[in-house]
Amino acid sequence: MLVMKFGGTSVGSPEAMKQAASVVGKMKSRYEKVIVVTSAMAGVTNRLIAAAKAAESGDLSTYQEAQKELLALHMSVVEKLITDEYEQATLAQWFKDRLDELGRLCQSIAVLGELTPRGLDVVSGLGERMSAPLLAGVLRSMDIDAKQVDATRLIVTDNSFGNASPIMDTTCEKCRQVLVPMLESGTVPVVTGFIGATKEGIPTTLGRGGSDYSASVIGACLDADEIQIWTDVNGVMTANPSVVPGARTLPRLSFTEAAELAYFGAKVLHPKTMLPAVEKEIPVRVLNTFDPDGPNTLISKDGATDGSVKAITAIKDMSLINVEGKGMIGVPGIAARTFGTVAKHGISVLMISQASSEQSICFVIPSESGRLAVKALEEEFARELARRQIDRVEIMENVVVVAVVGAGMRGTPGIAARLFGALGEHGLNVIAIAQGSSEANISLVVTKEDADETVRRIHEAFDLSGTESGVSATSANRI
Ligand code: ASP
Ligand code: MG
């Protein structure tokens, strides 16, 4: 059994939707049982959220505009791809009903002058509740037996509105009850991504980009053979192709490698969203809807053990904070207090490095929290600063973290030498370094100006465009 998830751009226009539907048709002939999970059409969720926020401040024109444009957007697909008049009328009515619902919700938000997370979830989930019936209709117009399924019937979550977590055992029970009979009769269920409901039936969402999560939850519940994430790029690349022209698709990645890449800002699946699949060891494949026979990436438990460095990613707009002082040597608790203070302000720390001399602790946080962190640390260490046990709390803004990822780095000697050798040779200055204990990643801090060049030089040093550490383009995955 196969779960196929389509992202917003894959269903974002009549052409895209047609392409997505033909990919489903192709897979249906290969796998007997296919479940489709879809995102809202590209841009729709943002429009809905903007309408709700505008309503909160009393602006009703934004939702009215959205109603018109979203009706036109969805109807453009119906008009181009669906000829059956009954289907056309049914879908038109369905969209109108959902958009009326948007109107009623926005009016109540405006009356209350308050947009609660609970209210926002109802509004932002409307996009999937329109795209799923639409895609099901398009599939039927191509003679594929398909039926929309509202995930509020399947995915039972806690009540963390805006970022709900599925309760797996009840969810799995419902998935089996609802989806298995459909699959057995040859129907393709087209499930709304992103949304769920509490056990009381109150609608929730799984967080932005949550449709991947929906797919992995459903795949895990039904023990799918594979979960396919259909997007608009050829899987996961060795580096950002707009920075490194020779970047290529990685045919295989392990779950750990994919998680490291995602953590450092690569456009891979969010680790949380993969978790249900990881637990069941279900392979996840990332493919391009617009190049279905092109290269793709298979993420699985073992990945590939070949190669050392697999991919390089850069995360921008970071600040490096440095707590420094000779008097820190041997003073217990400085590190704990440093990170305790940062955590108290809800600032997430991306990487940490401490010199073994203990004269400084440095760490990287998002730029927007930089000044706040410095102020908080100066307050926390006011006494130590006065006594000169700590000399200063410094900030370096606009730095970039470059993460070099590959599970094969573990136990491969000479990686660091090759890495830093290449950078030294080209006069690229590394400000800080950290290696995770998993050894699947080495991260470096460089200036914004050096970032792209650093990525390119590392890519070159490990010959990631070539065949040495990976698989050549000709033997890349084909599905
Ligand atoms: N439509 C939702 C969003 O834009 C969920 C998704 O696309 O995965 O966040
Ligand atoms: Mg999306």
Tab-separated table of C-alpha atoms and ligand atoms in Angstrom:
chain	number	residue	atom	x	y	z
A	1	MET	CA	0.000	0.000	0.000
A	2	LEU	CA	1.171	3.455	-0.898
A	3	VAL	CA	0.515	6.858	0.680
A	4	MET	CA	1.067	9.801	-1.672
A	5	LYS	CA	1.102	13.333	-0.322
A	6	PHE	CA	0.859	16.330	-2.634
A	7	GLY	CA	2.122	19.730	-1.526
A	8	GLY	CA	0.518	23.083	-2.314
A	9	THR	CA	2.359	23.723	-5.580
A	10	SER	CA	1.579	20.193	-6.790
A	11	VAL	CA	-2.125	21.072	-6.681
A	12	GLY	CA	-1.674	24.824	-7.142
A	13	SER	CA	-3.136	25.276	-10.637
A	14	PRO	CA	-5.230	23.337	-13.159
A	15	GLU	CA	-2.032	22.159	-14.898
A	16	ALA	CA	-0.442	21.065	-11.633
A	17	MET	CA	-3.575	19.306	-10.447
A	18	LYS	CA	-3.809	17.442	-13.751
A	19	GLN	CA	-0.195	16.377	-13.430
A	20	ALA	CA	-0.728	15.263	-9.810
A	21	ALA	CA	-3.771	13.244	-10.840
A	22	SER	CA	-1.868	11.527	-13.628
A	23	VAL	CA	0.879	10.587	-11.177
A	24	VAL	CA	-1.780	9.043	-8.930
A	25	GLY	CA	-3.105	7.101	-11.912
A	26	LYS	CA	0.343	5.768	-12.657
A	27	MET	CA	0.954	4.668	-9.077
A	28	LYS	CA	-2.509	3.131	-8.828
A	29	SER	CA	-1.614	0.740	-11.610
A	30	ARG	CA	1.532	-0.259	-9.749
A	31	TYR	CA	0.248	-0.419	-6.192
A	32	GLU	CA	-3.235	-1.730	-5.869
A	33	LYS	CA	-3.996	0.318	-2.786
A	34	VAL	CA	-3.246	4.026	-2.860
A	35	ILE	CA	-4.139	6.740	-0.352
A	36	VAL	CA	-3.736	10.373	-1.349
A	37	VAL	CA	-3.160	13.160	1.157
A	38	THR	CA	-3.319	16.699	-0.131
A	39	SER	CA	-2.336	20.173	0.993
A	40	ALA	CA	-4.397	23.226	0.175
A	41	MET	CA	-3.726	24.823	-3.216
A	42	ALA	CA	-0.562	26.952	-3.009
A	43	GLY	CA	-1.094	30.228	-1.176
A	44	VAL	CA	-4.589	29.387	0.063
A	45	THR	CA	-3.694	28.748	3.717
A	46	ASN	CA	-1.875	32.095	3.853
A	47	ARG	CA	-4.901	33.870	2.395
A	48	LEU	CA	-7.226	32.286	4.932
A	49	ILE	CA	-4.988	33.194	7.847
A	50	ALA	CA	-4.638	36.763	6.577
A	51	ALA	CA	-8.447	37.030	6.309
A	52	ALA	CA	-8.921	35.853	9.892
A	53	LYS	CA	-6.258	38.239	11.200
A	54	ALA	CA	-7.752	41.149	9.318
A	55	ALA	CA	-11.188	40.296	10.726
A	56	GLU	CA	-9.750	40.422	14.221
A	57	SER	CA	-8.849	44.061	13.687
A	58	GLY	CA	-12.284	44.797	12.244
A	59	ASP	CA	-11.329	44.602	8.565
A	60	LEU	CA	-13.951	42.569	6.715
A	61	SER	CA	-12.918	43.435	3.188
A	62	THR	CA	-9.967	41.012	3.273
A	63	TYR	CA	-12.165	37.976	3.782
A	64	GLN	CA	-14.632	39.202	1.179
A	65	GLU	CA	-11.830	39.524	-1.348
A	66	ALA	CA	-10.513	36.099	-0.342
A	67	GLN	CA	-13.954	34.557	-0.830
A	68	LYS	CA	-14.111	35.810	-4.403
A	69	GLU	CA	-10.578	34.896	-5.334
A	70	LEU	CA	-10.576	31.489	-3.708
A	71	LEU	CA	-13.833	30.591	-5.424
A	72	ALA	CA	-12.338	31.644	-8.758
A	73	LEU	CA	-9.126	29.724	-8.088
A	74	HIS	CA	-10.866	26.462	-7.270
A	75	MET	CA	-13.434	26.867	-10.034
A	76	SER	CA	-10.659	27.411	-12.576
A	77	VAL	CA	-9.580	23.830	-11.938
A	78	VAL	CA	-13.143	22.544	-12.212
A	79	GLU	CA	-13.675	24.388	-15.481
A	80	LYS	CA	-10.467	23.138	-17.056
A	81	LEU	CA	-10.457	19.569	-15.853
A	82	ILE	CA	-13.963	18.394	-15.055
A	83	THR	CA	-16.582	18.021	-17.755
A	84	ASP	CA	-19.352	16.196	-15.940
A	85	GLU	CA	-22.013	18.788	-15.142
A	86	TYR	CA	-23.251	17.135	-11.994
A	87	GLU	CA	-19.663	17.015	-10.633
A	88	GLN	CA	-19.170	20.652	-11.594
A	89	ALA	CA	-22.307	21.774	-9.794
A	90	THR	CA	-21.602	19.689	-6.713
A	91	LEU	CA	-18.092	21.059	-6.373
A	92	ALA	CA	-19.199	24.652	-6.998
A	93	GLN	CA	-21.753	24.303	-4.218
A	94	TRP	CA	-19.190	22.721	-1.930
A	95	PHE	CA	-16.736	25.613	-2.408
A	96	LYS	CA	-19.483	28.185	-1.856
A	97	ASP	CA	-20.493	26.471	1.368
A	98	ARG	CA	-16.905	26.422	2.648
A	99	LEU	CA	-16.417	30.069	1.713
A	100	ASP	CA	-19.693	31.012	3.406
A	101	GLU	CA	-18.304	29.262	6.443
A	102	LEU	CA	-15.219	31.470	6.110
A	103	GLY	CA	-17.511	34.502	6.036
A	104	ARG	CA	-19.412	33.478	9.152
A	105	LEU	CA	-16.201	32.701	11.007
A	106	CYS	CA	-14.593	36.016	10.072
A	107	GLN	CA	-17.700	37.912	11.105
A	108	SER	CA	-17.706	36.299	14.519
A	109	ILE	CA	-13.994	36.992	14.862
A	110	ALA	CA	-14.686	40.631	14.022
A	111	VAL	CA	-17.547	40.871	16.516
A	112	LEU	CA	-15.436	39.386	19.285
A	113	GLY	CA	-12.388	41.368	18.205
A	114	GLU	CA	-10.393	38.303	19.093
A	115	LEU	CA	-8.872	35.496	17.087
A	116	THR	CA	-8.284	32.459	19.291
A	117	PRO	CA	-5.949	29.643	18.235
A	118	ARG	CA	-9.023	27.437	18.140
A	119	GLY	CA	-10.808	29.814	15.781
A	120	LEU	CA	-7.740	30.150	13.603
A	121	ASP	CA	-7.532	26.375	13.173
A	122	VAL	CA	-11.071	26.199	11.823
A	123	VAL	CA	-10.326	28.957	9.321
A	124	SER	CA	-6.892	27.756	8.201
A	125	GLY	CA	-8.104	24.200	7.613
A	126	LEU	CA	-10.666	25.326	5.021
A	127	GLY	CA	-8.050	25.187	2.236
A	128	GLU	CA	-7.577	21.432	2.514
A	129	ARG	CA	-11.321	20.988	2.825
A	130	MET	CA	-11.599	22.508	-0.640
A	131	SER	CA	-8.546	20.964	-2.328
A	132	ALA	CA	-9.306	17.369	-1.308
A	133	PRO	CA	-12.799	17.162	-2.866
A	134	LEU	CA	-11.435	18.974	-5.895
A	135	LEU	CA	-8.577	16.530	-6.409
A	136	ALA	CA	-10.970	13.617	-5.869
A	137	GLY	CA	-13.225	15.083	-8.565
A	138	VAL	CA	-10.291	15.484	-10.955
A	139	LEU	CA	-9.285	11.860	-10.338
A	140	ARG	CA	-12.806	10.677	-11.061
A	141	SER	CA	-12.791	12.677	-14.277
A	142	MET	CA	-9.771	10.555	-15.236
A	143	ASP	CA	-11.697	7.380	-14.411
A	144	ILE	CA	-9.964	6.758	-11.139
A	145	ASP	CA	-12.405	5.842	-8.422
A	146	ALA	CA	-11.654	8.432	-5.721
A	147	LYS	CA	-13.444	9.814	-2.718
A	148	GLN	CA	-12.615	12.715	-0.421
A	149	VAL	CA	-12.129	11.998	3.270
A	150	ASP	CA	-12.126	14.785	5.835
A	151	ALA	CA	-9.247	14.059	8.218
A	152	THR	CA	-11.283	15.306	11.170
A	153	ARG	CA	-12.813	11.817	10.892
A	154	LEU	CA	-9.405	10.144	11.034
A	155	ILE	CA	-6.793	12.080	12.913
A	156	VAL	CA	-7.570	12.472	16.600
A	157	THR	CA	-5.312	15.008	18.265
A	158	ASP	CA	-4.716	16.717	21.574
A	159	ASN	CA	-6.026	20.260	21.910
A	160	SER	CA	-2.795	22.184	21.202
A	161	PHE	CA	-4.496	24.312	18.588
A	162	GLY	CA	-2.170	25.427	15.832
A	163	ASN	CA	0.286	22.661	16.551
A	164	ALA	CA	-1.675	19.621	17.617
A	165	SER	CA	-0.198	16.150	18.106
A	166	PRO	CA	-2.013	13.063	16.908
A	167	ILE	CA	-3.072	10.498	19.495
A	168	MET	CA	-1.832	7.472	17.647
A	169	ASP	CA	-3.888	4.567	18.953
A	170	THR	CA	-7.306	6.171	18.403
A	171	THR	CA	-6.138	7.669	15.125
A	172	CYS	CA	-4.996	4.295	13.863
A	173	GLU	CA	-8.254	2.697	14.835
A	174	LYS	CA	-10.189	5.310	12.855
A	175	CYS	CA	-7.856	5.046	9.873
A	176	ARG	CA	-8.476	1.323	9.753
A	177	GLN	CA	-12.241	1.736	10.115
A	178	VAL	CA	-12.619	4.408	7.462
A	179	LEU	CA	-9.833	3.795	4.972
A	180	VAL	CA	-9.421	0.023	4.794
A	181	PRO	CA	-12.921	-0.691	3.391
A	182	MET	CA	-12.387	2.020	0.765
A	183	LEU	CA	-9.019	0.575	-0.226
A	184	GLU	CA	-10.455	-2.906	-0.415
A	185	SER	CA	-13.096	-1.806	-2.861
A	186	GLY	CA	-10.423	-0.184	-5.031
A	187	THR	CA	-11.274	3.420	-4.133
A	188	VAL	CA	-8.524	6.010	-3.671
A	189	PRO	CA	-9.261	7.987	-0.503
A	190	VAL	CA	-8.221	11.625	-0.947
A	191	VAL	CA	-7.579	12.844	2.569
A	192	THR	CA	-7.283	16.462	3.698
A	193	GLY	CA	-3.758	17.036	5.006
A	194	PHE	CA	-2.934	19.394	7.868
A	195	ILE	CA	-6.153	18.981	9.869
A	196	GLY	CA	-7.490	16.759	12.593
A	197	ALA	CA	-9.918	17.032	15.482
A	198	THR	CA	-9.838	16.501	19.221
A	199	LYS	CA	-11.686	13.521	20.616
A	200	GLU	CA	-14.611	15.883	21.239
A	201	GLY	CA	-14.589	16.698	17.530
A	202	ILE	CA	-13.150	20.212	17.721
A	203	PRO	CA	-11.072	20.931	14.587
A	204	THR	CA	-7.301	21.305	15.015
A	205	THR	CA	-4.283	21.689	12.741
A	206	LEU	CA	-0.938	19.941	12.935
A	207	GLY	CA	1.117	23.089	12.372
A	208	ARG	CA	2.145	24.868	9.177
A	209	GLY	CA	3.328	22.449	6.546
A	210	GLY	CA	1.521	19.743	8.501
A	211	SER	CA	0.279	17.712	5.549
A	212	ASP	CA	3.544	15.752	5.538
A	213	TYR	CA	2.770	14.852	9.104
A	214	SER	CA	-0.737	13.711	8.145
A	215	ALA	CA	0.743	11.447	5.477
A	216	SER	CA	3.244	9.913	7.827
A	217	VAL	CA	0.627	9.343	10.532
A	218	ILE	CA	-1.736	7.616	8.110
A	219	GLY	CA	1.094	5.620	6.528
A	220	ALA	CA	2.277	4.452	9.940
A	221	CYS	CA	-1.244	3.496	11.054
A	222	LEU	CA	-1.844	1.367	7.983
A	223	ASP	CA	1.693	-0.027	7.666
A	224	ALA	CA	2.211	1.456	4.230
A	225	ASP	CA	4.994	0.048	2.064
A	226	GLU	CA	6.128	3.563	1.253
A	227	ILE	CA	5.153	7.161	1.903
A	228	GLN	CA	5.716	9.428	-1.060
A	229	ILE	CA	6.023	13.161	-0.623
A	230	TRP	CA	5.316	14.793	-3.988
A	231	THR	CA	6.692	18.305	-4.193
A	232	ASP	CA	8.115	20.690	-6.799
A	233	VAL	CA	11.792	19.745	-6.504
A	234	ASN	CA	13.744	16.597	-7.320
A	235	GLY	CA	14.051	15.271	-3.795
A	236	VAL	CA	16.772	16.342	-1.406
A	237	MET	CA	19.851	17.895	-2.983
A	238	THR	CA	23.519	17.835	-1.937
A	239	ALA	CA	23.272	21.626	-1.540
A	240	ASN	CA	21.038	24.486	-2.573
A	241	PRO	CA	21.319	24.469	-6.387
A	242	SER	CA	21.021	28.239	-6.566
A	243	VAL	CA	24.253	28.445	-4.538
A	244	VAL	CA	26.029	25.406	-5.953
A	245	PRO	CA	25.305	24.871	-9.648
A	246	GLY	CA	26.692	21.316	-9.501
A	247	ALA	CA	24.329	20.241	-6.708
A	248	ARG	CA	22.533	17.000	-7.412
A	249	THR	CA	19.782	14.851	-5.960
A	250	LEU	CA	20.757	12.482	-3.161
A	251	PRO	CA	19.362	9.069	-4.048
A	252	ARG	CA	19.379	7.841	-0.458
A	253	LEU	CA	19.421	9.341	3.012
A	254	SER	CA	19.008	7.845	6.444
A	255	PHE	CA	16.349	9.163	8.804
A	256	THR	CA	19.135	10.632	10.963
A	257	GLU	CA	20.688	12.469	8.041
A	258	ALA	CA	17.340	13.824	6.917
A	259	ALA	CA	16.624	15.028	10.446
A	260	GLU	CA	20.016	16.768	10.685
A	261	LEU	CA	19.436	18.497	7.359
A	262	ALA	CA	15.963	19.627	8.329
A	263	TYR	CA	17.230	20.928	11.651
A	264	PHE	CA	19.735	23.085	9.820
A	265	GLY	CA	17.175	24.607	7.533
A	266	ALA	CA	17.283	22.355	4.497
A	267	LYS	CA	13.934	21.937	2.825
A	268	VAL	CA	13.503	18.355	3.933
A	269	LEU	CA	10.670	16.931	5.938
A	270	HIS	CA	10.476	18.185	9.465
A	271	PRO	CA	11.805	15.508	11.864
A	272	LYS	CA	8.593	15.586	13.864
A	273	THR	CA	6.563	14.868	10.770
A	274	MET	CA	8.681	11.848	9.941
A	275	LEU	CA	8.537	10.343	13.393
A	276	PRO	CA	5.556	8.020	12.884
A	277	ALA	CA	7.221	6.689	9.719
A	278	VAL	CA	10.580	6.339	11.455
A	279	GLU	CA	9.033	4.340	14.282
A	280	LYS	CA	7.489	1.907	11.855
A	281	GLU	CA	10.562	2.010	9.610
A	282	ILE	CA	8.487	2.950	6.606
A	283	PRO	CA	10.588	4.442	3.806
A	284	VAL	CA	9.744	7.994	2.797
A	285	ARG	CA	10.432	9.080	-0.752
A	286	VAL	CA	10.591	12.716	-1.886
A	287	LEU	CA	9.703	13.237	-5.547
A	288	ASN	CA	8.933	15.965	-8.056
A	289	THR	CA	5.350	16.059	-9.354
A	290	PHE	CA	6.563	17.948	-12.412
A	291	ASP	CA	9.365	15.474	-13.153
A	292	PRO	CA	7.935	12.186	-11.905
A	293	ASP	CA	10.508	10.029	-13.686
A	294	GLY	CA	13.425	12.227	-12.670
A	295	PRO	CA	15.745	11.664	-9.723
A	296	ASN	CA	14.204	11.401	-6.251
A	297	THR	CA	15.363	10.759	-2.707
A	298	LEU	CA	14.569	7.707	-0.639
A	299	ILE	CA	14.806	8.295	3.112
A	300	SER	CA	14.950	5.085	5.082
A	301	LYS	CA	16.302	3.568	8.243
A	302	ASP	CA	19.688	2.679	6.895
A	303	GLY	CA	19.982	5.202	4.133
A	304	ALA	CA	23.210	4.489	2.368
A	305	THR	CA	26.427	3.804	4.155
A	306	ASP	CA	28.487	4.792	1.162
A	307	GLY	CA	30.114	8.157	1.205
A	308	SER	CA	31.118	10.355	4.068
A	309	VAL	CA	29.785	13.842	3.555
A	310	LYS	CA	26.439	13.791	1.830
A	311	ALA	CA	24.978	17.256	1.911
A	312	ILE	CA	25.645	20.789	2.990
A	313	THR	CA	23.096	23.245	4.181
A	314	ALA	CA	23.298	26.809	5.414
A	315	ILE	CA	21.051	28.586	7.817
A	316	LYS	CA	21.127	32.354	7.648
A	317	ASP	CA	20.214	35.247	9.932
A	318	MET	CA	21.879	33.884	13.018
A	319	SER	CA	23.700	35.599	15.866
A	320	LEU	CA	26.685	34.231	17.701
A	321	ILE	CA	26.743	35.034	21.411
A	322	ASN	CA	29.967	34.699	23.304
A	323	VAL	CA	30.221	34.698	27.097
A	324	GLU	CA	33.866	35.217	27.856
A	325	GLY	CA	36.180	35.624	30.809
A	326	LYS	CA	39.303	34.203	32.359
A	327	GLY	CA	37.554	34.075	35.704
A	328	MET	CA	35.098	31.523	34.335
A	329	ILE	CA	37.645	28.754	34.574
A	330	GLY	CA	36.445	26.187	37.001
A	331	VAL	CA	33.461	28.232	38.135
A	332	PRO	CA	30.635	25.725	38.173
A	333	GLY	CA	27.232	26.525	36.828
A	334	ILE	CA	28.125	29.218	34.285
A	335	ALA	CA	27.004	27.073	31.374
A	336	ALA	CA	23.830	26.009	33.154
A	337	ARG	CA	22.972	29.604	34.007
A	338	THR	CA	23.757	30.780	30.493
A	339	PHE	CA	21.442	28.292	28.841
A	340	GLY	CA	18.879	28.541	31.609
A	341	THR	CA	18.623	32.285	30.982
A	342	VAL	CA	18.290	31.828	27.252
A	343	ALA	CA	15.660	29.126	27.691
A	344	LYS	CA	13.683	31.272	30.112
A	345	HIS	CA	13.207	33.759	27.286
A	346	GLY	CA	12.037	31.052	24.917
A	347	ILE	CA	15.049	31.440	22.653
A	348	SER	CA	16.119	28.279	20.861
A	349	VAL	CA	19.815	27.515	20.631
A	350	LEU	CA	20.957	26.076	17.326
A	351	MET	CA	24.496	25.130	18.189
A	352	ILE	CA	26.914	25.351	21.102
A	353	SER	CA	30.652	25.307	21.259
A	354	GLN	CA	32.909	25.658	24.232
A	355	ALA	CA	36.656	25.796	24.110
A	356	SER	CA	38.220	23.244	26.442
A	357	SER	CA	40.063	26.055	28.197
A	358	GLU	CA	36.623	27.034	29.536
A	359	GLN	CA	37.346	30.669	28.852
A	360	SER	CA	34.323	31.138	26.704
A	361	ILE	CA	30.981	29.635	25.879
A	362	CYS	CA	29.598	30.494	22.526
A	363	PHE	CA	26.316	29.605	20.963
A	364	VAL	CA	24.172	30.472	17.999
A	365	ILE	CA	20.598	31.714	18.119
A	366	PRO	CA	18.253	33.325	15.585
A	367	SER	CA	19.179	36.958	14.937
A	368	GLU	CA	15.844	38.323	16.060
A	369	SER	CA	16.567	37.123	19.604
A	370	GLY	CA	20.184	38.304	19.690
A	371	ARG	CA	19.806	41.594	21.549
A	372	LEU	CA	17.326	40.131	24.006
A	373	ALA	CA	19.745	37.324	24.845
A	374	VAL	CA	22.622	39.733	25.468
A	375	LYS	CA	20.526	41.892	27.756
A	376	ALA	CA	19.221	38.901	29.686
A	377	LEU	CA	22.721	37.468	30.113
A	378	GLU	CA	24.134	40.786	31.268
A	379	GLU	CA	21.465	40.912	33.922
A	380	GLU	CA	21.991	37.302	34.950
A	381	PHE	CA	25.754	37.757	35.240
A	382	ALA	CA	25.741	41.318	36.616
A	383	ARG	CA	27.724	40.235	39.656
A	384	GLU	CA	30.275	38.176	37.725
A	385	LEU	CA	30.705	41.032	35.256
A	386	ALA	CA	31.305	43.501	38.083
A	387	ARG	CA	33.879	41.176	39.607
A	388	ARG	CA	35.460	40.624	36.184
A	389	GLN	CA	35.002	36.870	36.418
A	390	ILE	CA	33.194	37.331	33.151
A	391	ASP	CA	34.747	39.947	30.899
A	392	ARG	CA	31.959	40.423	28.449
A	393	VAL	CA	28.879	39.094	26.737
A	394	GLU	CA	29.528	39.641	23.058
A	395	ILE	CA	27.314	39.353	20.041
A	396	MET	CA	28.266	38.848	16.445
A	397	GLU	CA	25.323	39.436	14.186
A	398	ASN	CA	24.524	38.199	10.709
A	399	VAL	CA	26.415	34.961	10.878
A	400	VAL	CA	25.547	31.797	9.006
A	401	VAL	CA	25.673	28.226	10.267
A	402	VAL	CA	26.913	25.832	7.620
A	403	ALA	CA	26.069	22.225	8.456
A	404	VAL	CA	27.917	19.388	6.790
A	405	VAL	CA	25.859	16.221	7.067
A	406	GLY	CA	26.540	12.548	6.453
A	407	ALA	CA	26.233	9.507	8.704
A	408	GLY	CA	29.302	8.013	7.013
A	409	MET	CA	31.489	10.680	8.637
A	410	ARG	CA	31.355	8.628	11.806
A	411	GLY	CA	34.570	6.780	12.133
A	412	THR	CA	35.935	8.050	8.828
A	413	PRO	CA	39.226	9.696	9.681
A	414	GLY	CA	40.426	12.787	7.932
A	415	ILE	CA	37.047	14.400	7.253
A	416	ALA	CA	37.768	17.429	9.390
A	417	ALA	CA	41.220	17.835	7.888
A	418	ARG	CA	39.841	17.757	4.381
A	419	LEU	CA	37.044	20.120	5.302
A	420	PHE	CA	39.108	22.739	7.072
A	421	GLY	CA	41.980	22.295	4.645
A	422	ALA	CA	39.709	23.276	1.782
A	423	LEU	CA	38.456	26.332	3.629
A	424	GLY	CA	41.921	27.418	4.767
A	425	GLU	CA	43.249	27.105	1.266
A	426	HIS	CA	40.676	29.577	0.036
A	427	GLY	CA	41.073	31.987	2.904
A	428	LEU	CA	37.667	31.273	4.407
A	429	ASN	CA	37.588	31.985	8.100
A	430	VAL	CA	35.675	29.660	10.415
A	431	ILE	CA	34.424	31.497	13.492
A	432	ALA	CA	33.180	28.514	15.519
A	433	ILE	CA	32.810	24.783	15.102
A	434	ALA	CA	30.635	22.124	16.674
A	435	GLN	CA	30.243	18.453	16.052
A	436	GLY	CA	27.168	16.649	17.215
A	437	SER	CA	27.773	13.482	19.172
A	438	SER	CA	25.946	11.534	16.488
A	439	GLU	CA	28.892	12.470	14.267
A	440	ALA	CA	26.406	12.793	11.458
A	441	ASN	CA	27.058	16.496	11.281
A	442	ILE	CA	29.799	19.077	11.638
A	443	SER	CA	28.554	22.641	11.857
A	444	LEU	CA	30.577	25.781	11.306
A	445	VAL	CA	29.844	29.419	11.824
A	446	VAL	CA	30.999	31.804	9.098
A	447	THR	CA	30.190	35.371	8.141
A	448	LYS	CA	27.307	36.093	5.830
A	449	GLU	CA	29.771	37.203	3.157
A	450	ASP	CA	31.666	33.906	3.262
A	451	ALA	CA	28.634	31.619	3.472
A	452	ASP	CA	28.008	30.768	-0.189
A	453	GLU	CA	31.690	30.354	-0.943
A	454	THR	CA	32.084	28.067	2.076
A	455	VAL	CA	29.253	25.842	0.874
A	456	ARG	CA	30.732	25.711	-2.631
A	457	ARG	CA	34.238	24.862	-1.417
A	458	ILE	CA	33.033	22.057	0.829
A	459	HIS	CA	30.872	20.696	-1.969
A	460	GLU	CA	33.947	20.682	-4.173
A	461	ALA	CA	36.297	19.233	-1.540
A	462	PHE	CA	34.067	16.194	-1.124
A	463	ASP	CA	33.326	15.934	-4.812
A	464	LEU	CA	29.592	15.989	-4.224
A	465	SER	CA	28.797	16.853	-7.826
A	466	GLY	CA	30.707	13.852	-9.016
A	467	THR	CA	30.339	10.197	-8.312
A	468	GLU	CA	32.885	9.611	-5.603
A	469	SER	CA	30.711	9.764	-2.540
A	470	GLY	CA	27.347	9.161	-4.011
A	471	VAL	CA	25.587	7.485	-6.836
A	472	SER	CA	25.942	8.763	-10.342
A	473	ALA	CA	22.980	10.334	-12.026
A	474	THR	CA	22.476	7.276	-14.198
A	475	SER	CA	22.015	4.920	-11.277
A	476	ALA	CA	19.857	7.357	-9.319
A	477	ASN	CA	16.449	6.141	-8.156
A	478	ARG	CA	13.806	5.458	-10.680
A	479	ILE	CA	10.325	4.654	-9.658
B	1	ASP	N1	-1.705	24.026	3.862
B	1	ASP	C1	-0.950	23.938	5.070
B	1	ASP	C2	0.108	25.013	5.105
B	1	ASP	O1	0.246	25.778	4.176
B	1	ASP	C3	-0.361	22.583	5.283
B	1	ASP	C4	0.602	22.111	4.239
B	1	ASP	O2	0.752	22.710	3.176
B	1	ASP	O3	1.262	21.109	4.480
B	1	ASP	O4	0.809	25.136	6.078
B	2	MG	MG	2.718	23.440	2.095
